[in-house]
Coordinates of C-alpha atoms and ligand atoms in Angstrom, one line a residue:
M1 CA 185.4 15.0 36.6
H2 CA 188.0 17.5 37.8
V3 CA 191.6 16.9 38.6
I4 CA 193.4 18.8 41.4
A5 CA 197.0 18.3 42.5
T6 CA 198.3 18.8 46.0
A7 CA 201.4 20.9 46.7
G8 CA 203.4 21.6 49.9
H9 CA 206.3 20.9 52.1
V10 CA 207.2 17.3 53.1
D11 CA 205.1 15.9 56.0
H12 CA 202.6 18.8 56.0
G13 CA 199.8 16.4 55.7
K14 CA 199.0 16.2 52.0
S15 CA 198.5 12.4 51.8
T16 CA 196.6 12.4 55.1
L17 CA 194.3 15.1 53.7
V18 CA 193.6 13.2 50.5
R19 CA 192.9 10.1 52.6
A20 CA 190.5 12.0 54.8
L21 CA 188.7 13.5 51.8
T22 CA 188.5 10.3 49.7
G23 CA 188.7 7.4 52.1
M24 CA 191.3 6.0 49.7
E25 CA 195.0 5.3 50.2
P26 CA 197.0 7.6 47.8
D27 CA 200.5 6.3 48.7
R28 CA 200.9 3.3 46.5
W29 CA 204.1 1.7 47.6
A30 CA 204.8 -0.3 50.7
E31 CA 208.0 1.6 51.0
E32 CA 206.1 4.9 51.1
R33 CA 203.8 3.6 53.8
R34 CA 206.7 2.2 55.8
R35 CA 208.6 5.5 55.7
G36 CA 205.5 7.6 56.0
M37 CA 206.6 9.6 53.1
T38 CA 205.3 10.1 49.5
I39 CA 208.0 9.3 46.9
D40 CA 206.0 9.2 43.7
L41 CA 202.6 10.4 42.6
G42 CA 199.5 9.0 44.3
F43 CA 195.9 9.1 43.1
A44 CA 192.5 9.1 44.8
W45 CA 189.1 10.5 44.2
T46 CA 185.8 11.5 45.8
T47 CA 182.3 12.8 45.0
L48 CA 181.5 16.3 46.3
G49 CA 178.2 17.5 47.6
S50 CA 177.2 18.9 44.2
G51 CA 177.8 15.5 42.7
E52 CA 181.0 16.6 40.9
V53 CA 183.8 14.1 41.1
V54 CA 187.3 15.3 42.0
A55 CA 190.4 13.2 41.4
F56 CA 193.5 14.2 43.4
V57 CA 197.0 13.8 42.2
D58 CA 198.9 13.6 45.5
V59 CA 202.5 14.8 45.1
P60 CA 205.6 14.1 47.2
G61 CA 206.8 17.0 49.4
H62 CA 210.4 16.0 49.9
E63 CA 212.9 18.1 47.9
R64 CA 214.5 15.0 46.4
F65 CA 211.2 14.2 44.7
V66 CA 210.4 17.6 43.1
P67 CA 210.7 16.1 39.6
N68 CA 208.0 13.6 40.5
M69 CA 205.9 16.4 41.9
L70 CA 206.3 18.4 38.6
A71 CA 205.3 15.4 36.5
G72 CA 202.1 15.3 38.5
I73 CA 201.1 18.9 38.5
G74 CA 202.3 19.6 34.9
P75 CA 199.1 18.8 33.2
V76 CA 196.7 19.7 36.1
P77 CA 194.7 22.9 36.1
A78 CA 194.2 23.5 39.8
A79 CA 196.1 22.9 43.1
L80 CA 195.6 22.6 46.8
V81 CA 198.5 24.3 48.6
V82 CA 198.9 22.5 51.8
V83 CA 200.7 24.1 54.8
A84 CA 200.9 22.6 58.3
A85 CA 199.6 25.0 61.0
D86 CA 202.4 24.0 63.4
E87 CA 205.3 24.4 60.9
G88 CA 204.1 27.2 58.7
W89 CA 205.7 28.2 55.4
M90 CA 208.8 26.1 54.6
P91 CA 211.3 25.7 51.7
Q92 CA 209.3 23.2 49.7
S93 CA 206.1 25.2 50.3
A94 CA 208.0 28.0 48.5
E95 CA 209.5 25.8 45.7
H96 CA 206.1 24.1 45.0
L97 CA 204.4 27.5 44.9
A98 CA 207.1 28.8 42.6
A99 CA 206.5 25.8 40.3
L100 CA 202.7 26.5 40.2
N101 CA 203.4 30.1 39.5
A102 CA 205.9 29.3 36.7
L103 CA 203.3 27.0 35.1
G104 CA 200.7 29.8 35.4
V105 CA 198.3 27.7 37.5
S106 CA 195.6 30.2 38.4
H107 CA 193.0 28.1 40.4
G108 CA 193.5 26.7 43.8
L109 CA 192.9 26.7 47.5
L110 CA 195.0 27.1 50.6
V111 CA 194.6 24.2 53.1
V112 CA 196.1 24.7 56.5
T113 CA 196.4 21.2 58.1
R114 CA 197.1 20.0 61.6
S115 CA 194.9 22.7 63.0
D116 CA 194.5 20.6 66.1
L117 CA 198.1 21.0 66.9
F118 CA 198.5 24.8 66.5
D119 CA 196.4 27.9 65.8
P120 CA 196.2 28.0 62.0
A121 CA 195.9 31.8 61.9
L122 CA 199.6 32.6 61.6
A123 CA 200.3 29.9 58.9
T124 CA 197.2 31.0 57.0
A125 CA 198.2 34.7 56.9
E126 CA 201.8 33.9 56.0
A127 CA 200.8 31.5 53.2
Q128 CA 198.1 33.7 51.8
E129 CA 200.6 36.5 51.5
Q130 CA 203.0 34.3 49.6
I131 CA 200.3 32.9 47.3
A132 CA 198.8 36.3 46.6
A133 CA 202.0 37.3 44.7
T134 CA 201.7 34.4 42.2
S135 CA 199.4 33.3 39.4
L136 CA 197.1 31.8 42.0
G137 CA 196.3 35.3 43.4
A138 CA 193.9 35.6 46.3
V139 CA 192.8 32.1 47.3
D140 CA 190.2 30.9 49.7
A141 CA 191.8 29.3 52.8
V142 CA 190.4 26.4 54.9
A143 CA 191.9 25.2 58.2
V144 CA 191.4 21.4 58.7
S145 CA 192.4 18.6 61.1
A146 CA 192.5 15.1 59.8
V147 CA 192.6 13.9 63.4
T148 CA 189.4 15.7 64.6
G149 CA 187.8 16.1 61.2
A150 CA 187.4 19.8 61.8
G151 CA 187.1 21.9 58.7
L152 CA 186.7 19.0 56.3
D153 CA 183.1 19.9 55.5
D154 CA 184.2 23.5 54.8
L155 CA 186.9 22.2 52.6
R156 CA 184.5 20.0 50.6
A157 CA 182.3 23.1 50.1
A158 CA 185.3 25.2 49.1
L159 CA 186.3 22.4 46.6
D160 CA 182.8 22.6 45.1
A161 CA 183.2 26.3 44.7
L162 CA 186.6 25.9 43.2
V163 CA 185.6 23.3 40.5
A164 CA 182.6 25.4 39.6
R165 CA 185.1 28.2 38.6
L166 CA 187.4 26.0 36.5
P167 CA 187.4 26.8 32.8
A168 CA 185.6 24.2 30.6
P169 CA 188.1 22.0 28.8
D170 CA 188.2 21.8 25.0
R171 CA 186.9 18.3 24.4
D172 CA 187.2 18.6 20.6
A173 CA 190.9 19.3 20.8
P174 CA 193.4 16.7 19.8
V175 CA 194.7 14.5 22.5
R176 CA 198.1 14.9 24.2
L177 CA 198.1 12.7 27.2
W178 CA 201.4 13.1 29.2
V179 CA 202.2 9.8 30.7
D180 CA 202.9 9.9 34.4
R181 CA 203.0 6.1 35.0
S182 CA 203.4 3.0 32.9
F183 CA 203.2 -0.6 34.1
T184 CA 202.2 -4.1 32.9
I185 CA 199.0 -5.8 34.0
R186 CA 199.1 -9.6 33.5
G187 CA 196.9 -10.6 30.6
A188 CA 196.3 -7.0 29.5
G189 CA 199.8 -5.8 28.7
T190 CA 201.1 -2.2 28.9
V191 CA 199.0 0.4 30.7
V192 CA 199.9 4.1 30.9
T193 CA 198.1 6.7 33.1
G194 CA 197.9 10.4 32.9
T195 CA 195.7 13.5 33.3
L196 CA 193.7 14.1 30.1
G197 CA 193.6 17.9 29.9
A198 CA 191.8 18.2 26.5
G199 CA 190.0 16.1 24.0
R200 CA 188.6 12.6 24.5
L201 CA 189.7 9.0 24.3
R202 CA 187.8 5.9 23.3
P203 CA 188.8 2.2 23.0
N204 CA 190.2 1.5 19.5
D205 CA 191.5 5.1 19.0
E206 CA 194.6 5.3 17.0
L207 CA 197.3 7.3 18.7
E208 CA 201.0 7.8 18.5
L209 CA 203.8 7.8 21.1
A210 CA 205.3 11.2 20.8
A211 CA 208.9 10.1 21.6
S212 CA 209.2 7.4 19.0
G213 CA 206.3 8.2 16.6
R214 CA 205.2 4.6 17.1
P215 CA 201.5 4.1 16.3
V216 CA 199.5 2.5 19.1
R217 CA 195.9 1.6 19.6
V218 CA 193.7 2.0 22.7
R219 CA 192.8 -1.5 23.7
G220 CA 191.0 -0.6 26.8
L221 CA 190.3 2.5 28.9
Q222 CA 189.7 3.0 32.6
S223 CA 188.9 6.0 34.6
L224 CA 188.7 6.0 38.4
G225 CA 189.4 2.3 38.5
A226 CA 186.5 1.2 36.2
P227 CA 186.4 0.5 32.5
V228 CA 184.8 3.3 30.4
A229 CA 183.6 3.6 26.8
E230 CA 184.8 7.1 26.6
A231 CA 186.9 9.5 28.7
A232 CA 186.4 13.2 28.1
A233 CA 188.7 15.9 29.5
V234 CA 189.4 16.7 32.2
A235 CA 189.9 13.1 33.5
R236 CA 192.4 10.8 35.1
V237 CA 192.8 7.9 32.6
A238 CA 194.5 4.5 32.5
V239 CA 195.0 3.4 28.9
N240 CA 195.7 -0.2 27.9
L241 CA 197.8 0.0 24.8
R242 CA 198.0 -2.5 22.0
G243 CA 201.3 -3.0 20.1
I244 CA 203.7 -1.7 22.7
E245 CA 206.0 -3.2 25.3
R246 CA 206.3 -1.8 28.8
D247 CA 209.8 -0.6 28.3
E248 CA 208.9 1.3 25.1
V249 CA 206.9 3.9 27.0
G250 CA 207.4 5.8 30.2
R251 CA 206.9 9.0 32.2
G252 CA 207.5 12.1 30.1
D253 CA 206.3 10.5 26.9
A254 CA 202.9 11.5 25.5
L255 CA 200.1 9.8 23.7
V256 CA 199.1 12.1 20.9
T257 CA 196.5 12.3 18.1
P258 CA 198.6 11.4 15.0
G259 CA 199.6 14.4 12.9
R260 CA 198.4 17.0 15.2
F261 CA 201.5 17.9 17.2
H262 CA 204.8 19.2 16.1
R263 CA 207.7 17.3 17.7
T264 CA 210.5 19.8 18.3
D265 CA 213.8 20.1 20.0
V266 CA 214.1 23.8 19.5
V267 CA 211.7 26.4 20.7
D268 CA 211.7 30.2 21.2
V269 CA 210.1 31.1 24.6
R270 CA 209.2 34.0 26.9
L271 CA 210.7 33.6 30.4
A272 CA 209.3 34.9 33.6
G273 CA 211.4 34.7 36.8
D274 CA 215.1 35.1 37.1
P275 CA 216.6 37.6 34.6
V276 CA 217.4 35.8 31.4
A277 CA 221.0 37.0 31.4
D278 CA 221.6 35.4 34.9
L279 CA 220.4 31.9 33.9
P280 CA 223.0 29.2 33.7
S281 CA 223.5 27.9 30.1
T282 CA 221.8 24.5 30.9
L283 CA 218.7 23.8 33.0
T284 CA 216.0 21.2 33.2
L285 CA 212.8 22.0 31.3
H286 CA 209.6 20.5 32.9
V287 CA 206.6 20.4 30.7
G288 CA 203.6 18.1 31.1
S289 CA 205.1 15.0 32.7
A290 CA 208.4 15.4 30.9
A291 CA 211.7 16.7 32.1
V292 CA 214.5 17.3 29.6
A293 CA 217.8 19.1 29.8
V294 CA 217.9 22.3 27.7
R295 CA 220.6 24.7 26.6
I296 CA 219.5 28.3 26.8
R297 CA 220.5 31.0 24.4
P298 CA 219.2 34.4 25.6
L299 CA 217.7 36.5 22.8
G300 CA 215.9 39.5 24.3
V301 CA 215.4 40.7 27.9
D302 CA 212.8 38.1 28.6
T303 CA 213.1 35.8 25.5
A304 CA 215.4 32.9 24.7
R305 CA 215.9 30.0 22.4
L306 CA 215.9 26.5 24.1
R307 CA 217.6 23.5 22.6
L308 CA 216.1 20.4 24.1
D309 CA 218.0 17.2 24.6
A310 CA 215.0 15.3 23.4
A311 CA 212.2 16.3 21.1
L312 CA 208.8 16.9 22.6
P313 CA 205.3 17.5 21.2
L314 CA 205.0 21.2 22.0
R315 CA 202.6 23.9 20.9
V316 CA 202.5 27.6 20.9
G317 CA 201.2 28.8 24.2
D318 CA 202.4 25.8 26.2
R319 CA 203.5 26.6 29.7
A320 CA 206.6 24.9 31.2
L321 CA 209.2 25.7 33.8
L322 CA 212.9 25.8 34.0
R323 CA 214.5 24.3 37.1
D324 CA 218.1 24.1 38.4
P325 CA 218.1 20.7 40.0
G326 CA 221.4 21.2 41.7
R327 CA 220.2 24.3 43.6
H328 CA 216.6 23.1 44.1
H329 CA 215.5 26.3 42.4
V330 CA 212.7 27.1 40.0
A331 CA 214.5 29.5 37.7
G332 CA 211.4 30.6 35.8
G333 CA 208.3 30.0 33.9
V334 CA 208.3 29.4 30.2
T335 CA 205.6 30.3 27.6
V336 CA 206.3 28.7 24.3
L337 CA 206.2 31.4 21.5
D338 CA 207.4 29.4 18.5
V339 CA 207.8 25.7 18.0
S340 CA 209.6 25.8 14.7
P341 CA 211.7 28.9 14.9
P342 CA 213.9 30.1 12.1
P343 CA 217.7 29.4 12.2
L344 CA 219.8 32.4 13.4
R345 CA 222.7 32.2 10.9
R346 CA 222.9 35.6 9.5
R347 CA 224.7 38.4 11.4
G348 CA 222.1 40.4 13.3
A349 CA 219.5 37.5 13.1
A350 CA 219.4 37.0 16.8
A351 CA 218.7 40.7 17.5
A352 CA 216.0 40.7 14.8
R353 CA 214.5 37.6 16.3
A354 CA 214.5 39.1 19.8
R355 CA 212.5 42.1 18.4
E356 CA 210.1 39.8 16.7
L357 CA 209.6 37.6 19.8
S358 CA 208.9 40.7 21.9
T359 CA 205.7 41.2 19.9
M360 CA 204.6 37.6 20.4
D361 CA 202.4 36.7 23.3
G362 CA 202.1 32.9 23.1
V363 CA 198.5 33.1 22.1
P364 CA 198.4 31.1 18.9
S365 CA 197.1 33.4 16.1
Q366 CA 196.8 32.4 12.5
S367 CA 197.4 35.9 11.1
D368 CA 200.5 36.4 13.2
E369 CA 201.9 33.0 12.2
L370 CA 201.1 33.7 8.5
R371 CA 202.7 37.1 8.7
R372 CA 205.9 35.5 10.0
R373 CA 206.0 32.6 7.7
G374 CA 204.3 33.9 4.6
L375 CA 203.0 30.5 3.6
V376 CA 202.2 27.5 5.8
R377 CA 200.4 24.3 5.3
R378 CA 197.2 24.1 7.3
P379 CA 198.1 20.8 9.1
E380 CA 201.4 22.3 10.1
L381 CA 199.6 25.3 11.6
E382 CA 197.3 23.0 13.5
R383 CA 200.3 21.0 14.7
M384 CA 201.7 24.2 16.2
G385 CA 198.4 24.6 18.1
V386 CA 197.2 27.5 15.9
P387 CA 193.5 27.2 15.0
A388 CA 193.4 27.4 11.2
A389 CA 190.6 29.1 9.3
G390 CA 190.2 30.6 5.9
T391 CA 190.5 29.3 2.3
P392 CA 193.8 27.9 1.3
V393 CA 195.4 29.5 -1.8
A394 CA 196.4 26.1 -3.1
G395 CA 196.1 22.6 -1.8
D396 CA 196.3 23.0 2.0
W397 CA 198.5 26.1 1.8
L398 CA 197.4 29.2 3.7
A399 CA 199.0 32.5 2.8
D400 CA 199.5 35.9 4.3
P401 CA 197.6 38.3 2.0
D402 CA 200.5 40.8 1.7
H403 CA 203.0 38.0 1.1
W404 CA 200.8 36.5 -1.5
S405 CA 200.3 39.7 -3.5
A406 CA 204.1 40.3 -3.3
L407 CA 204.7 36.9 -4.7
R408 CA 202.2 37.6 -7.5
K409 CA 204.1 40.7 -8.4
R410 CA 207.4 38.9 -8.4
L411 CA 205.9 36.1 -10.6
A412 CA 204.9 38.7 -13.2
E413 CA 208.4 40.1 -13.1
E414 CA 210.0 36.7 -13.5
V415 CA 207.7 35.8 -16.4
A416 CA 208.6 39.2 -18.1
D417 CA 212.3 38.6 -17.6
Y418 CA 212.0 35.1 -19.0
A419 CA 210.1 36.4 -22.0
R420 CA 212.9 38.9 -22.7
D421 CA 215.6 36.3 -22.4
H422 CA 213.7 33.6 -24.3
P423 CA 211.7 35.3 -27.0
L424 CA 211.1 32.1 -28.9
E425 CA 209.4 30.2 -26.1
T426 CA 205.8 30.3 -25.2
G427 CA 206.4 31.2 -21.6
A428 CA 208.5 30.4 -18.5
P429 CA 208.5 26.8 -17.3
V430 CA 206.6 26.4 -14.0
D431 CA 209.5 24.7 -12.3
A432 CA 211.9 27.4 -13.1
L433 CA 209.5 30.0 -11.7
R434 CA 208.9 27.9 -8.6
H435 CA 212.7 27.8 -8.1
A436 CA 213.1 31.6 -8.7
L437 CA 210.4 32.4 -6.2
G438 CA 211.7 29.9 -3.7
L439 CA 208.3 28.2 -3.4
P440 CA 208.0 24.7 -2.0
D441 CA 205.1 23.5 -4.2
R442 CA 204.3 23.8 -7.9
A443 CA 200.6 24.2 -7.1
L444 CA 201.5 27.6 -5.5
V445 CA 202.9 28.8 -8.8
D446 CA 199.8 27.7 -10.6
A447 CA 197.6 29.4 -8.0
L448 CA 199.6 32.7 -8.4
V449 CA 198.7 32.9 -12.1
A450 CA 196.1 35.6 -12.8
P451 CA 195.5 37.8 -15.8
P452 CA 197.4 39.1 -17.7
L453 CA 199.4 35.9 -17.1
T454 CA 198.2 32.6 -18.5
A455 CA 199.2 29.1 -17.9
R456 CA 199.4 26.4 -20.6
S457 CA 201.2 23.1 -20.7
G458 CA 203.6 23.7 -17.9
R459 CA 204.5 27.2 -18.9
I460 CA 203.4 30.6 -17.7
A461 CA 203.2 33.4 -20.3
Q462 CA 202.3 37.0 -20.5
A463 CA 199.2 37.6 -22.6
G464 CA 200.2 37.3 -26.3
Q465 CA 203.7 36.0 -25.6
G466 CA 204.8 33.3 -28.2
S467 CA 201.9 34.0 -30.5
S468 CA 203.9 36.4 -32.7
L469 CA 207.4 35.7 -33.8
P470 CA 210.3 38.0 -33.2
G471 CA 211.2 40.0 -36.3
P472 CA 214.2 38.1 -37.6
V473 CA 212.4 34.8 -37.4
A474 CA 209.3 36.2 -39.0
D475 CA 211.5 37.5 -41.9
A476 CA 213.2 34.1 -42.3
V477 CA 209.8 32.4 -42.5
D478 CA 208.7 34.8 -45.2
R479 CA 211.8 33.8 -47.2
V480 CA 210.8 30.1 -46.7
R481 CA 207.3 31.0 -47.9
A482 CA 208.8 32.5 -51.0
D483 CA 211.0 29.5 -51.7
L484 CA 207.9 27.2 -51.4
E485 CA 205.7 29.2 -53.7
G486 CA 204.9 27.1 -56.7
D487 CA 206.9 24.2 -55.3
P488 CA 205.1 23.5 -52.0
F489 CA 206.6 20.1 -51.2
R490 CA 210.2 20.8 -51.8
A491 CA 211.0 21.5 -48.2
P492 CA 214.1 23.7 -47.6
E493 CA 217.4 21.8 -47.2
A494 CA 219.4 22.0 -44.0
A495 CA 221.9 24.4 -45.7
R496 CA 219.1 26.8 -46.7
L497 CA 217.6 26.8 -43.2
A498 CA 221.1 27.5 -41.8
E499 CA 221.6 30.3 -44.2
L500 CA 218.2 31.9 -43.1
G501 CA 219.2 31.5 -39.4
L502 CA 216.5 29.0 -38.7
G503 CA 218.0 26.6 -36.1
P504 CA 216.0 24.0 -34.2
R505 CA 214.7 26.6 -31.7
E506 CA 213.6 29.1 -34.3
L507 CA 211.9 26.3 -36.3
A508 CA 210.1 25.1 -33.1
A509 CA 209.0 28.7 -32.4
A510 CA 207.7 29.1 -36.0
V511 CA 205.8 25.8 -35.7
R512 CA 204.3 26.8 -32.3
A513 CA 203.3 30.1 -33.8
G514 CA 201.6 28.2 -36.7
A515 CA 203.8 29.8 -39.4
L516 CA 205.3 26.4 -40.5
V517 CA 204.3 22.7 -40.2
R518 CA 206.9 20.2 -39.0
V519 CA 207.0 17.0 -41.0
A520 CA 210.2 15.6 -39.6
D521 CA 213.3 16.9 -37.9
G522 CA 214.5 19.7 -40.0
V523 CA 211.7 19.2 -42.5
V524 CA 209.1 22.0 -42.6
L525 CA 206.4 23.0 -45.0
L526 CA 203.8 25.7 -45.1
P527 CA 200.6 25.2 -43.1
G528 CA 198.4 24.4 -46.1
A529 CA 200.7 21.8 -47.5
L530 CA 199.1 18.7 -45.9
D531 CA 195.6 19.5 -47.3
E532 CA 197.2 20.3 -50.6
A533 CA 199.1 16.9 -50.6
V534 CA 195.8 15.0 -50.0
A535 CA 194.2 16.9 -53.0
V536 CA 197.2 16.0 -55.3
L537 CA 197.3 12.4 -54.2
S538 CA 193.5 11.9 -54.6
R539 CA 194.1 12.7 -58.3
V540 CA 196.6 9.9 -58.9
S541 CA 195.4 6.4 -59.6
Q542 CA 194.7 4.4 -56.5
P543 CA 196.4 2.6 -54.9
F544 CA 199.7 4.4 -55.4
T545 CA 203.3 3.7 -54.5
L546 CA 205.8 5.9 -52.6
S547 CA 207.4 6.6 -55.9
D548 CA 204.0 7.6 -57.5
A549 CA 203.5 10.0 -54.6
R550 CA 207.0 11.4 -54.9
Q551 CA 206.5 12.2 -58.5
A552 CA 203.0 13.6 -58.1
L553 CA 204.2 15.9 -55.3
G554 CA 207.4 16.8 -57.0
T555 CA 209.5 16.1 -54.0
S556 CA 212.3 13.8 -52.6
R557 CA 212.1 10.7 -50.3
R558 CA 213.3 13.0 -47.5
V559 CA 210.0 14.7 -47.5
A560 CA 207.7 12.1 -49.1
V561 CA 208.3 9.3 -46.6
P562 CA 207.5 11.3 -43.4
L563 CA 204.7 13.2 -45.1
L564 CA 202.9 10.0 -46.1
E565 CA 203.4 8.6 -42.6
M566 CA 201.8 11.8 -41.2
L567 CA 198.9 11.4 -43.6
D568 CA 198.5 7.7 -42.6
R569 CA 198.5 8.7 -38.9
S570 CA 195.9 11.4 -39.5
G571 CA 193.7 8.9 -41.4
A572 CA 193.9 10.9 -44.7
T573 CA 195.7 8.0 -46.4
R574 CA 195.7 4.3 -45.7
R575 CA 198.6 2.0 -46.2
L576 CA 197.8 -1.4 -47.7
P577 CA 199.6 -4.7 -46.9
D578 CA 201.6 -4.4 -50.1
D579 CA 202.9 -1.0 -49.0
R580 CA 200.8 0.9 -51.6
R581 CA 198.4 3.5 -50.3
V582 CA 195.0 4.8 -51.0
V583 CA 193.5 8.2 -50.1
A584 CA 190.7 7.6 -47.7
G585 CA 187.4 7.7 -49.4
E586 CA 188.9 6.8 -52.8
V587 CA 188.0 3.4 -54.3
D588 CA 190.7 0.7 -53.8
G589 CA 192.0 -1.1 -56.9
Ligands
GTP601 N1 197.7 15.9 64.5 C1 197.6 15.9 63.1 N2 198.5 15.2 62.4 C2 198.4 15.2 61.1 C3 197.4 15.8 60.4 N3 197.5 15.6 59.1 C4 198.7 14.9 58.9 N4 199.2 14.6 60.1 C5 200.4 13.8 60.4 O1 201.5 14.5 59.7 C6 202.4 13.5 59.2 C7 202.7 13.7 57.8 O2 201.5 13.5 57.1 P1 201.5 13.1 55.5 O3 200.1 13.1 55.1 O4 202.3 11.9 55.3 O5 202.3 14.3 54.9 P2 202.6 14.5 53.4 O6 202.5 16.0 53.2 O7 201.8 13.7 52.6 O8 204.1 14.1 53.3 P3 204.9 13.8 51.9 O9 203.9 13.3 51.0 O10 206.0 12.9 52.2 O11 205.4 15.2 51.6 C8 201.8 12.2 59.5 O12 202.4 11.6 60.7 C9 200.4 12.5 59.7 O13 199.8 11.6 60.6 C10 196.4 16.5 61.2 O14 195.5 17.1 60.7 N5 196.6 16.5 62.6

């Protein structure tokens, strides 16, 4: 299926043309038929000679209803520009064409209607000249009369040629269905309609309402008035939603694939049309079927930051238009360059941003996005409309290669600084490094570790750091070693340790380095002491009491109690119910 919108001045015969082509009545409301005027969007469809089906979105021509017209053409890739032969080019012909141009619509036809009333040559030439200057370029023109039927066959042939040229939609893309109507059907509940420009929909699909983030489920699906098991882009669809009331969804909202669109109320854009400096500070932004007020902050000659009154699911490369509703004037076309732009707080940030934006083209590119952001999560990139590829550096983080090697260099410097400031520790804690490098995720720090750095138990060290003790600590340990010679279980008293300069941190470092063994807080022995204790105890009569052990080892309770508990825990000794112990492997009794 293809979807084509009409465009053109009020009363130039758009609805009559759609009726003649489809045999259907596009004006939906009694009021519209009574007044002979389209107020809101109408829909009708036909099968062309080739078998291709075309659905028409028929838009109102009256200037009061331009917002409705924009909601209809927003998501549609092609247009029929309709001009009446007897009236020629008129103000809304111009405004509608300006809107198509602003949105970058590049496929269409010129249809000159009411050719039975007036020679269509003049209107055709005039309109073709106007259209040639826009994104539509040189278009085929067909003169028709709905009264005599003249030209309708030519028009059908021209439509076939047109749809054959339309680019193939991306049917694997996530869904963003801009809602153009919502209503209630008795027994079915809430139904929304829209033009599906990409992706596909099926009953039971889980979607999200962009405005509220509410999850919804597709209960039923219709296209061209009949239930379907799948609708693939491009298609007109009516979606029956489960879990949502009629007043919770309306025109301008969108049904989106969960997690795949970035909802944003600030975007940086390129503008085409009126000079940026001449724009009023507020205008209405039309994108998809949505219309929201925006405040405009000019940045460069053709770039600006837009602050939206309501967040929308936007992507890099989206086309939109700015309109001044008071003046009935399309101020310009918008190409979204950045959907999560950096704040402009520092002095000079706006100028720097303007320079950066001047190099951006609205074509989503992973390498550009990574260069600007350094690091970005893959799903976030996808939400911005940037196709993501390549291997993440950690988790789902993608990194710009230059940024990544700069981070690796900084990590090495931070680790070296930390080693200098904390010579007794076995490395810098990962969290401190994460903070110092301003990284959002610990996994990134771990991923940055490469030789000669090593990671162990939450710390990152330079090769060799922590395995040798700084001079003064090593000297103090030598003195402890001398004290313990010949008296291996008489652990140095607190006063002696203080005298040697061995505080808790120095002791911990010496224990980590394997120079001392910790028995209890402030109680240290030489590394061989435990084996030696077992040897001594295995020579006393079994089982033995604490006091027996203390005497055999020649030490105090301060050492003997924790030492025996350590030996119990290691399985070298066993404590009996009567509190006496045996050395494992020795005979009880
Ligand atoms: N003689 C003649 N009259 C036509 C032709 N096409 C449309 N008309 C008449 O022109 C008038 C306006 O036609 P519509 O189709 O309602 O125009 P429209 O462009 O849809 O109008 P809006 O949707 O309100 O902008 C009607 O009275 C039609 O009968 C034609 O080919 N020949």
